[in-house]
Short mmCIF file of C-alpha atoms and ligand atoms in Angstrom, two decimals:
data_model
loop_
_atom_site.label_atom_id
_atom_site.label_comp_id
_atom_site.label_asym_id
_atom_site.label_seq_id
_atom_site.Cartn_x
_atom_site.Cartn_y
_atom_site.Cartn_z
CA UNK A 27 11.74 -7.65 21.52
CA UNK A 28 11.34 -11.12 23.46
CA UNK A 29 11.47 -12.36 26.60
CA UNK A 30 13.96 -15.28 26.26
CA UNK A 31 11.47 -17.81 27.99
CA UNK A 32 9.31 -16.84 25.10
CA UNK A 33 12.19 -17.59 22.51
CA UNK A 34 12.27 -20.51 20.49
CA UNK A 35 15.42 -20.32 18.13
CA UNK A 36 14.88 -21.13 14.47
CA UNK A 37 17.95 -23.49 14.63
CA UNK A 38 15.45 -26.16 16.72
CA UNK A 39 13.17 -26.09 13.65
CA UNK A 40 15.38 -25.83 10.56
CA UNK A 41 14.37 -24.34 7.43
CA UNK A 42 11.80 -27.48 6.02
CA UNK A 43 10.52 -27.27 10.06
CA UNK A 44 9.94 -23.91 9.92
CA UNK A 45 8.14 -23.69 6.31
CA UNK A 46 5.86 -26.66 7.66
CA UNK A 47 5.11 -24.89 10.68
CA UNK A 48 4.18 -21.42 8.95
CA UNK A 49 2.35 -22.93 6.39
CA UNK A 50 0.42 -26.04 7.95
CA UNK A 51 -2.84 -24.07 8.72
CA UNK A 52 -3.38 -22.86 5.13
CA UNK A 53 -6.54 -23.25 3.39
CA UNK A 54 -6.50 -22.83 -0.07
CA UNK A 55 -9.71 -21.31 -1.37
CA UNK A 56 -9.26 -19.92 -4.86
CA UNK A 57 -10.50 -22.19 -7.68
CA UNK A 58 -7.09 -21.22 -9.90
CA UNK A 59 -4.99 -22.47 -7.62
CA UNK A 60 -4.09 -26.06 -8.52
CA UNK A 61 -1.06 -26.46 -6.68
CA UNK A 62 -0.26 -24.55 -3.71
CA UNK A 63 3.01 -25.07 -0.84
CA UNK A 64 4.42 -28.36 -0.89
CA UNK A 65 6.44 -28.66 -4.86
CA UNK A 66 8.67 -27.24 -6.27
CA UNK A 67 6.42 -24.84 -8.13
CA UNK A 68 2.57 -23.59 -7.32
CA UNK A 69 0.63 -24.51 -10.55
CA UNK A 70 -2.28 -21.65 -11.13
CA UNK A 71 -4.86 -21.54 -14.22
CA UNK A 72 -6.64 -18.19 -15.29
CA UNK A 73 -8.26 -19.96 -18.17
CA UNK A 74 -9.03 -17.41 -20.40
CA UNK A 75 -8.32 -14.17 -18.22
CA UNK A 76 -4.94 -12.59 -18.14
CA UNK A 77 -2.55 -12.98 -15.40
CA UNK A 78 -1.33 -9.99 -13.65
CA UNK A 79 2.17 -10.20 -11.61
CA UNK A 80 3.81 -7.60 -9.34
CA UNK A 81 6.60 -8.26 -6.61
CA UNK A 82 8.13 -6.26 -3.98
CA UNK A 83 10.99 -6.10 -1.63
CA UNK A 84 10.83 -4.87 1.88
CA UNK A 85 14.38 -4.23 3.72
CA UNK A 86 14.50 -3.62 7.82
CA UNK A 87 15.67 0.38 8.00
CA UNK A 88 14.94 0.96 4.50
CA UNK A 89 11.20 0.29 4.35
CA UNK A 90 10.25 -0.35 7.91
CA UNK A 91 11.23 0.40 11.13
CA UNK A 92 11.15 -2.46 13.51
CA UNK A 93 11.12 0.42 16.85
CA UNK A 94 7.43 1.27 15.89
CA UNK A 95 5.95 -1.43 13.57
CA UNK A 96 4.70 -4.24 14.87
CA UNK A 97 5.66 -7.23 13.37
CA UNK A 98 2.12 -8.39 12.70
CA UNK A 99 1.26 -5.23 11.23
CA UNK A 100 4.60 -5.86 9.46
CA UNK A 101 3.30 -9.35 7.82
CA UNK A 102 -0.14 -7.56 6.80
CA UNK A 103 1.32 -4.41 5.25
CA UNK A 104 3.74 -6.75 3.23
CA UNK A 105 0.67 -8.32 1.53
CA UNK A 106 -1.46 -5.01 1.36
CA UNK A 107 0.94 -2.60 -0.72
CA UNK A 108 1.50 -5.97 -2.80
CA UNK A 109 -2.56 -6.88 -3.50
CA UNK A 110 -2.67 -2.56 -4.13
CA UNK A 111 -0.91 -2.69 -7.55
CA UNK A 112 -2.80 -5.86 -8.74
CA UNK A 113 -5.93 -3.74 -7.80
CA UNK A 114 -4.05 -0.91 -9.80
CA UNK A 115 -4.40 -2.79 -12.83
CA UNK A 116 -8.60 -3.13 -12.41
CA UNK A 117 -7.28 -6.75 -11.14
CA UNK A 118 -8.26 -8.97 -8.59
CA UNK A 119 -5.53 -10.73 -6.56
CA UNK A 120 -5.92 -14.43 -6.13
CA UNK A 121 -2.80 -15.76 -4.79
CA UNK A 122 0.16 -14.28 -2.72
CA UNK A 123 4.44 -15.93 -2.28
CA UNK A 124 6.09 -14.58 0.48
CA UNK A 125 10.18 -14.72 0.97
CA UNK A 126 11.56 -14.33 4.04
CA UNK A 127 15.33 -13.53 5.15
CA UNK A 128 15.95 -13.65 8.91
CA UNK A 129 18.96 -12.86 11.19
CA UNK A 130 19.40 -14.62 14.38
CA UNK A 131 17.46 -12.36 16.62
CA UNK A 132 14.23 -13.46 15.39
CA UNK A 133 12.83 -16.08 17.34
CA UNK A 134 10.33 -18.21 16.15
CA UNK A 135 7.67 -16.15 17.77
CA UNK A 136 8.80 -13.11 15.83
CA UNK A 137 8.10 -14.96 12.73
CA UNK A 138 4.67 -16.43 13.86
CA UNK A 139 3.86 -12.50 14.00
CA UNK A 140 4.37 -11.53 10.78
CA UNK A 141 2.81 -14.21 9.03
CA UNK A 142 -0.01 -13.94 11.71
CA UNK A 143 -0.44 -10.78 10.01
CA UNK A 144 0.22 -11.69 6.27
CA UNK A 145 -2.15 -14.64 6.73
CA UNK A 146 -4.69 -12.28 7.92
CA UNK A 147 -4.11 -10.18 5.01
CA UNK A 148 -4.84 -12.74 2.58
CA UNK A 149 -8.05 -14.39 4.21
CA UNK A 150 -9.43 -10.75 4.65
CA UNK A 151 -8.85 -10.51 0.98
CA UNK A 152 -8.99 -13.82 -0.40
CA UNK A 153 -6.29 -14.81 -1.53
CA UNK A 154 -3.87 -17.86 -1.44
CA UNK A 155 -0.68 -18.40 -0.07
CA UNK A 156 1.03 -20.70 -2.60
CA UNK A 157 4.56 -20.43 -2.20
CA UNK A 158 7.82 -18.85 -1.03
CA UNK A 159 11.15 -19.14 -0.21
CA UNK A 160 13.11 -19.08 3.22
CA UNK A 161 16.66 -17.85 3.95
CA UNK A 162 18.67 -16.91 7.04
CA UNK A 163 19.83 -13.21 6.70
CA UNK A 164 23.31 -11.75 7.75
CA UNK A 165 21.82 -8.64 8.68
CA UNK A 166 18.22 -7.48 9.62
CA UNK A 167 14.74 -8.46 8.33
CA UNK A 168 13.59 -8.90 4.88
CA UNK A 169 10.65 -9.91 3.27
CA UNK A 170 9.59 -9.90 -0.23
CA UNK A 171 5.80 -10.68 -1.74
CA UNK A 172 4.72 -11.41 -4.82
CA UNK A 173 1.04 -11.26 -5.86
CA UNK A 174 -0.63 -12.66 -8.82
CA UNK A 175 -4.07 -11.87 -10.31
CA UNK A 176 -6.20 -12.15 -13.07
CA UNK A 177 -8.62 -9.79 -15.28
CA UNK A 178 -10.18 -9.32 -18.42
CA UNK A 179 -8.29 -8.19 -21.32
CA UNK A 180 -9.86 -5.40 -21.91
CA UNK A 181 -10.39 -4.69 -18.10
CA UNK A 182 -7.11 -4.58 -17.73
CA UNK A 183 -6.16 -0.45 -16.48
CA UNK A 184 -2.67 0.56 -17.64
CA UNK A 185 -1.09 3.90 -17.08
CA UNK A 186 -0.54 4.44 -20.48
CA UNK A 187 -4.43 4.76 -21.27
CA UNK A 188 -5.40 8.48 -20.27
CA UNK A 189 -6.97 10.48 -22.73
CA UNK A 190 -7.89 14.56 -22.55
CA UNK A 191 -10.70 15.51 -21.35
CA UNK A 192 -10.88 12.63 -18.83
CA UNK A 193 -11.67 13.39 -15.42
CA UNK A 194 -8.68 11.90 -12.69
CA UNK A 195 -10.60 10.30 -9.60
CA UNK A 196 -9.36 9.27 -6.25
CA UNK A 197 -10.36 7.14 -3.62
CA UNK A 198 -10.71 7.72 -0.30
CA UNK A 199 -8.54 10.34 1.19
CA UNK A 200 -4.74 11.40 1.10
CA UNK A 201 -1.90 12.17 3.17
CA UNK A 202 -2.87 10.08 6.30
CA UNK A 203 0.29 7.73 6.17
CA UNK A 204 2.21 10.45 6.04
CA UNK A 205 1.15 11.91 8.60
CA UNK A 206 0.78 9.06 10.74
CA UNK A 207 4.47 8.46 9.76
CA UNK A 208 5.36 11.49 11.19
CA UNK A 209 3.57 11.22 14.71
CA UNK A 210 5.31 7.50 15.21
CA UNK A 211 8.60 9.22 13.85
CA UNK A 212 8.20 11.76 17.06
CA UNK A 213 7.04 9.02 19.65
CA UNK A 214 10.03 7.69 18.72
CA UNK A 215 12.29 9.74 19.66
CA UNK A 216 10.70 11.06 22.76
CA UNK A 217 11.08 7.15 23.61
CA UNK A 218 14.48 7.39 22.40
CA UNK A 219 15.39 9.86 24.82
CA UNK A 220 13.36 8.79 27.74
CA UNK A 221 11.88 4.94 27.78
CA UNK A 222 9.92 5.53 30.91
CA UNK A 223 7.55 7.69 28.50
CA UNK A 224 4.47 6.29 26.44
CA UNK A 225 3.73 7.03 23.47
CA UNK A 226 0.95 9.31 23.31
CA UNK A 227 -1.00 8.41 19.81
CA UNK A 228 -4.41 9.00 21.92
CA UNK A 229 -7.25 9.81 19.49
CA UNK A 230 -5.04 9.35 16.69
CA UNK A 231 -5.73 5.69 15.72
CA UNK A 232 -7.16 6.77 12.19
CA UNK A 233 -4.06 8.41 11.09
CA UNK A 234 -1.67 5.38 12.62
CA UNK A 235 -3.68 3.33 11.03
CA UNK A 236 -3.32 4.80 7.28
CA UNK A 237 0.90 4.13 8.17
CA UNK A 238 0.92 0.80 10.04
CA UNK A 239 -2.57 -0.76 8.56
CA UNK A 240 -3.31 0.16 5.17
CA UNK A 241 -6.08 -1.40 3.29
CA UNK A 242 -5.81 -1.80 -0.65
CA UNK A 243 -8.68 -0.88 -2.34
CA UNK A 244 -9.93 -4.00 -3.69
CA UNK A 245 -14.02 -2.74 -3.09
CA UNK A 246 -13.20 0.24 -6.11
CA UNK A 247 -11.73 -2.29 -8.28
CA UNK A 248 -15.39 -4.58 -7.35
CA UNK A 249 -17.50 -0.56 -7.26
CA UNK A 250 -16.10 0.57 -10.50
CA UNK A 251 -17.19 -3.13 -12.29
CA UNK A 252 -20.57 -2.55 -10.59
CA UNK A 253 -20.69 0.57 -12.14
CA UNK A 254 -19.62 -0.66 -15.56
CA UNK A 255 -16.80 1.67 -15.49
CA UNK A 256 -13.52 0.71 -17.44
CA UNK A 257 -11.14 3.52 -16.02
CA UNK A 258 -8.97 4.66 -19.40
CA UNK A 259 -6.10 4.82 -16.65
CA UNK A 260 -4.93 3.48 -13.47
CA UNK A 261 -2.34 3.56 -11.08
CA UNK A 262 -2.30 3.43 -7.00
CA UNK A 263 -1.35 5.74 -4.55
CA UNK A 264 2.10 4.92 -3.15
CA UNK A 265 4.16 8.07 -3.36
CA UNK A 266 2.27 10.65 -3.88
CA UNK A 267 -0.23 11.85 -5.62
CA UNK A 268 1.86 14.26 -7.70
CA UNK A 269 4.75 11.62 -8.70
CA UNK A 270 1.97 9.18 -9.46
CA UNK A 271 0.09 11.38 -11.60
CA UNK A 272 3.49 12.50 -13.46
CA UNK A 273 3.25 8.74 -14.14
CA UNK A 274 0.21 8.34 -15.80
CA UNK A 275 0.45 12.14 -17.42
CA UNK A 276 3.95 11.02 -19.34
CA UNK A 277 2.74 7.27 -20.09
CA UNK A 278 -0.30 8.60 -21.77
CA UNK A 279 1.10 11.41 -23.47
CA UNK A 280 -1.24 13.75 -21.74
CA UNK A 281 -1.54 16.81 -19.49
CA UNK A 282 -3.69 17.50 -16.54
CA UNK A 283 -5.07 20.17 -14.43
CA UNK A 284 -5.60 19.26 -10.69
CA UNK A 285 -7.73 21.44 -8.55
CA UNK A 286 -6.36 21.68 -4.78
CA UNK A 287 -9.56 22.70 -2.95
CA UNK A 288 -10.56 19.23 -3.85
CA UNK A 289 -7.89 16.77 -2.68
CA UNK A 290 -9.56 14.62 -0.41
CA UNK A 291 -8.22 15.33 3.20
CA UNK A 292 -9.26 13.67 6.40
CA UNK A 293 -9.85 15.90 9.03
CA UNK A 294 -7.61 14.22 11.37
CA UNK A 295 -4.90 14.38 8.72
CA UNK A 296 -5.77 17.87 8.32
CA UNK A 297 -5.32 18.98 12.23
CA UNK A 298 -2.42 16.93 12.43
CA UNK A 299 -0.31 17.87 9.03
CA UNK A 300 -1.09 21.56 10.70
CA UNK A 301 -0.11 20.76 14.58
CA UNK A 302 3.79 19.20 12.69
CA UNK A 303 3.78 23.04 10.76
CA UNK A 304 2.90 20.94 7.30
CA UNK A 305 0.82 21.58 4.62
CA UNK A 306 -1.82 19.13 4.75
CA UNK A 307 -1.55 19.61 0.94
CA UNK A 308 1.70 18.71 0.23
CA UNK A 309 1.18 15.69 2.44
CA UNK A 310 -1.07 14.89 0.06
CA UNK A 311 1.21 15.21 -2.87
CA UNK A 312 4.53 14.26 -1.75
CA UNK A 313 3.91 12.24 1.51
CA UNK A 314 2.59 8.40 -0.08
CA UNK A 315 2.06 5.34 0.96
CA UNK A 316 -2.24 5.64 1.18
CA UNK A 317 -2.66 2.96 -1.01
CA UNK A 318 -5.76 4.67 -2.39
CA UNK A 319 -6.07 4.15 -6.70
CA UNK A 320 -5.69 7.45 -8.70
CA UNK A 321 -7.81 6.66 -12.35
CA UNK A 322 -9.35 8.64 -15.06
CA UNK A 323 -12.31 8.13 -16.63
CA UNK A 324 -14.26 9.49 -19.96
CA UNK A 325 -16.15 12.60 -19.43
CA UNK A 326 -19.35 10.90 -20.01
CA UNK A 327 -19.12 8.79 -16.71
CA UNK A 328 -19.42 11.72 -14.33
CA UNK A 329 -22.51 11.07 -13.35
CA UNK A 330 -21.89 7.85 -12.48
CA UNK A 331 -19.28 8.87 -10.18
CA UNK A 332 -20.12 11.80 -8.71
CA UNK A 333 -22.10 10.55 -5.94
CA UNK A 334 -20.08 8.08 -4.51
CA UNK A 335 -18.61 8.60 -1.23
CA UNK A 336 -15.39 6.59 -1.55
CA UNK A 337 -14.71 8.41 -5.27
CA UNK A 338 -13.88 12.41 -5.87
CA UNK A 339 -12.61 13.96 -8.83
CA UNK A 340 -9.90 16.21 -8.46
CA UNK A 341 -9.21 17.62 -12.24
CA UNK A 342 -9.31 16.48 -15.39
CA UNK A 343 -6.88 15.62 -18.18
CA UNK A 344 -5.58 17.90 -20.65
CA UNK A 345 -3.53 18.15 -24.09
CA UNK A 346 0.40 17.26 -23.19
CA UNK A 347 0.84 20.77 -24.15
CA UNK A 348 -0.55 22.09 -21.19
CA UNK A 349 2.02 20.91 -18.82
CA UNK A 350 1.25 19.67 -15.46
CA UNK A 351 -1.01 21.91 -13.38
CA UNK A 352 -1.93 22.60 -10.32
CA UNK A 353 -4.70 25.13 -9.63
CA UNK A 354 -4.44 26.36 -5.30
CA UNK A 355 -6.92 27.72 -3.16
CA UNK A 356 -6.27 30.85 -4.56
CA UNK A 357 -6.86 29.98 -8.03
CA UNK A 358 -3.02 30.20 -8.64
CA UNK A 359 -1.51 27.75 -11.23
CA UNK A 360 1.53 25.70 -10.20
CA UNK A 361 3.88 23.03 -11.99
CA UNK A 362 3.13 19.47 -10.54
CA UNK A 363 6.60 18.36 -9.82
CA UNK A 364 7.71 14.51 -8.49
CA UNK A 365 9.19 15.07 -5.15
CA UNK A 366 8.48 11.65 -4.05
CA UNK A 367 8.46 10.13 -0.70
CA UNK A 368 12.48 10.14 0.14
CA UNK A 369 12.71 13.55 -1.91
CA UNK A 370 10.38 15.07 0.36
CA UNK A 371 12.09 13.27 3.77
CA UNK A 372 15.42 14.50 3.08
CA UNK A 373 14.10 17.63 2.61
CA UNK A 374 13.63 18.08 6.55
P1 ADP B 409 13.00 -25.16 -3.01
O1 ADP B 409 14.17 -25.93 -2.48
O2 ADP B 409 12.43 -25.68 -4.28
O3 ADP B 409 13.20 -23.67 -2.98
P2 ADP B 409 11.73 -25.00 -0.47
O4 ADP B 409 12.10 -26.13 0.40
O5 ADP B 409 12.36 -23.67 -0.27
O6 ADP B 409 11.82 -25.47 -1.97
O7 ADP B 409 10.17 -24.80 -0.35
C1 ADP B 409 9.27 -25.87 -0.22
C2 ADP B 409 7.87 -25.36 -0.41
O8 ADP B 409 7.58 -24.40 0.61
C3 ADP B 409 7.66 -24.63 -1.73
O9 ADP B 409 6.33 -24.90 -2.13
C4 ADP B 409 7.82 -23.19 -1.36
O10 ADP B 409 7.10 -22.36 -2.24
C5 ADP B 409 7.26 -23.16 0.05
N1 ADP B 409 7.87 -22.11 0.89
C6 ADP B 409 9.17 -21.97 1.21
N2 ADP B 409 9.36 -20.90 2.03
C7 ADP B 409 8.14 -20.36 2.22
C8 ADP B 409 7.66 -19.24 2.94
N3 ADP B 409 8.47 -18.44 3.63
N4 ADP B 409 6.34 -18.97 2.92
C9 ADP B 409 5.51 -19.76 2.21
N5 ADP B 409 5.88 -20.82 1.51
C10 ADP B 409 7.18 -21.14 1.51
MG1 MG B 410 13.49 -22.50 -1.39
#
């Protein structure tokens, strides 16, 4: 991964070296952050908002694939699908820990990467790094974030809050990671089998993007308040739109009724889903990892939403009774069922 002139073992630094060296640059910018680095806790005050918390693990070969993710990409990724379910809430993120297990093939440089990349992350976003923790790993690469937010009581977006006759909005557009997945999955192997071959991703950079550089949708979270929308429900986009409207369907108590001809698709998604023999549908369903925030809102806000570019409603919700539907092309009804990302992978 390294040239060894370019190596600088961890050992030189030690762990308090290492955190020092990381972490010397940060600016803290956020006015409820009161403590940042450097104790033995961060200190944060919300005043009167409520905090939101969310953490998640990331484990080399289980969530990432060091062959075809950069580790910059790596570091910002981390802090994206982190920030993505504080923005799932109708939060906004303020501060960011990262935890960090390495094994002894990652040089120092390696690590500069990903926090190169996580740092980014958090400026583009603003939000604070305030903490962490730092470990040497037996095996492989892991990294775990934990983001923190704040909103208003009742801004505050749970699952649990869809009611019938809601519409369900999306943002953006759906399948691309998947897809993009897919086309770094085959480079990979035709590099496998022959290094001497490049990949060939050419014109495909929106697509590799949605996989290795997705953006959480922080400017819906700011557009819906701008709106004065409150969605009734909320959750984002991280494994499929079907499993993660299951989720808000059974938490509410509620059916729904999804109309396929408008999924939001990409073009390039489109072409591409078709060129691997998939359905750029069930991409859309099944494949995850957009990021994108799937919410419902009353009835009455349609015309709010309707002409924004970044928003489309895809169905609406019904009485539980109804059962989970989806209406094709064809005007054919179909049970929504939770395949999931790894149900759908090991289906190949
Ligand atoms: P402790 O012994 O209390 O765990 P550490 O020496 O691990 O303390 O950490 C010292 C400070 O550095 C703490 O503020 C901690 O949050 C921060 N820190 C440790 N590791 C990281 C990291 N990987 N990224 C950011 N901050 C870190
Ligand atoms: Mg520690």
């Amino acid at each position: 991964m390294f040239e060894n002139s370019d190596r600088t073992n961890l050992n030189e630094l030690g762990e308090f070296g290492l955190i020092d060296h990381l972490t010397q640059s940060i600016q803290l910018t956020q006015k409820s952050t009161v403590k940042g680095i450097g104790d033995d806790a961060a200190v944060l005050d919300f005043a009167n908002k409520k905090t939101l918390i969310s953490t998640d693990l990331l484990l080399e070969n289980v969530h990432f694939d060091l062959r075809y993710v950069p580790l910059k990409h790596l570091g910002y990724k981390a802090i994206q699908v982190n920030l993505s379910d504080i923005y799932a809430m109708n939060g906004i993120a303020s501060q960011v820990t990262i935890s960090i297990g390495l094994s002894s093939k990652f040089p120092l440089e390696a690590v500069e990467e990903i926090y190169e990349g996580a740092l980014l992350a958090c400026q583009n976003y603003n939000v604070d790094l305030v903490g962490g923790d730092t470990s040497t790993s037996q095996q492989g690469l892991v990294l775990s974030v934990t983001s923190i937010g704040y909103a208003d009581t009742d801004a505050i977006a749970y699952r649990s809050g869809a009611q019938e006759g809601d519409l369900i909005c999306v943002s953006g557009d759906l399948g691309g990671a998947y897809v993009g997945l897919q086309l770094l999955e085959r480079e990979k192997q035709i590099f496998l089998e022959n290094p001497n071959i490049q990949p060939d991703l050419e014109g495909k950079d929106y697509i590799i993007e949605r996989q290795l550089k997705p953006e959480a949708r922080k400017d819906i979270v700011e557009l819906l308040a701008s709106l004065d929308i409150k969605p009734h429900a909320m959750i984002d986009v991280s494994d499929g739109l079907a499993s993660e409207i299951l989720h808000i369907c059974k938490a509410s108590n509620v059916g729904c009724k999804l109309y396929e001809e408008k999924i939001p698709l990409d073009p390039m998604t489109y072409e591409t889903a078709r060129e691997f023999g998939l359905d750029p549908t069930v991409c859309a369903l099944s494949g995850g990892e957009d990021y994108e925030l799937l919410f419902t809102v009353p009835q009455s806000d349609y015309d709010k939403v309707k002409n924004q570019m970044e928003i489309t409603v895809i169905g609406h919700i019904t009485e539980a009774a109804a059962g989970y539907q989806l209406i094709s092309k064809s005007g054919n009804v179909h049970d929504i069922k939770a395949q999931g990302w790894n149900a759908f992978k090991s289906e190949e």
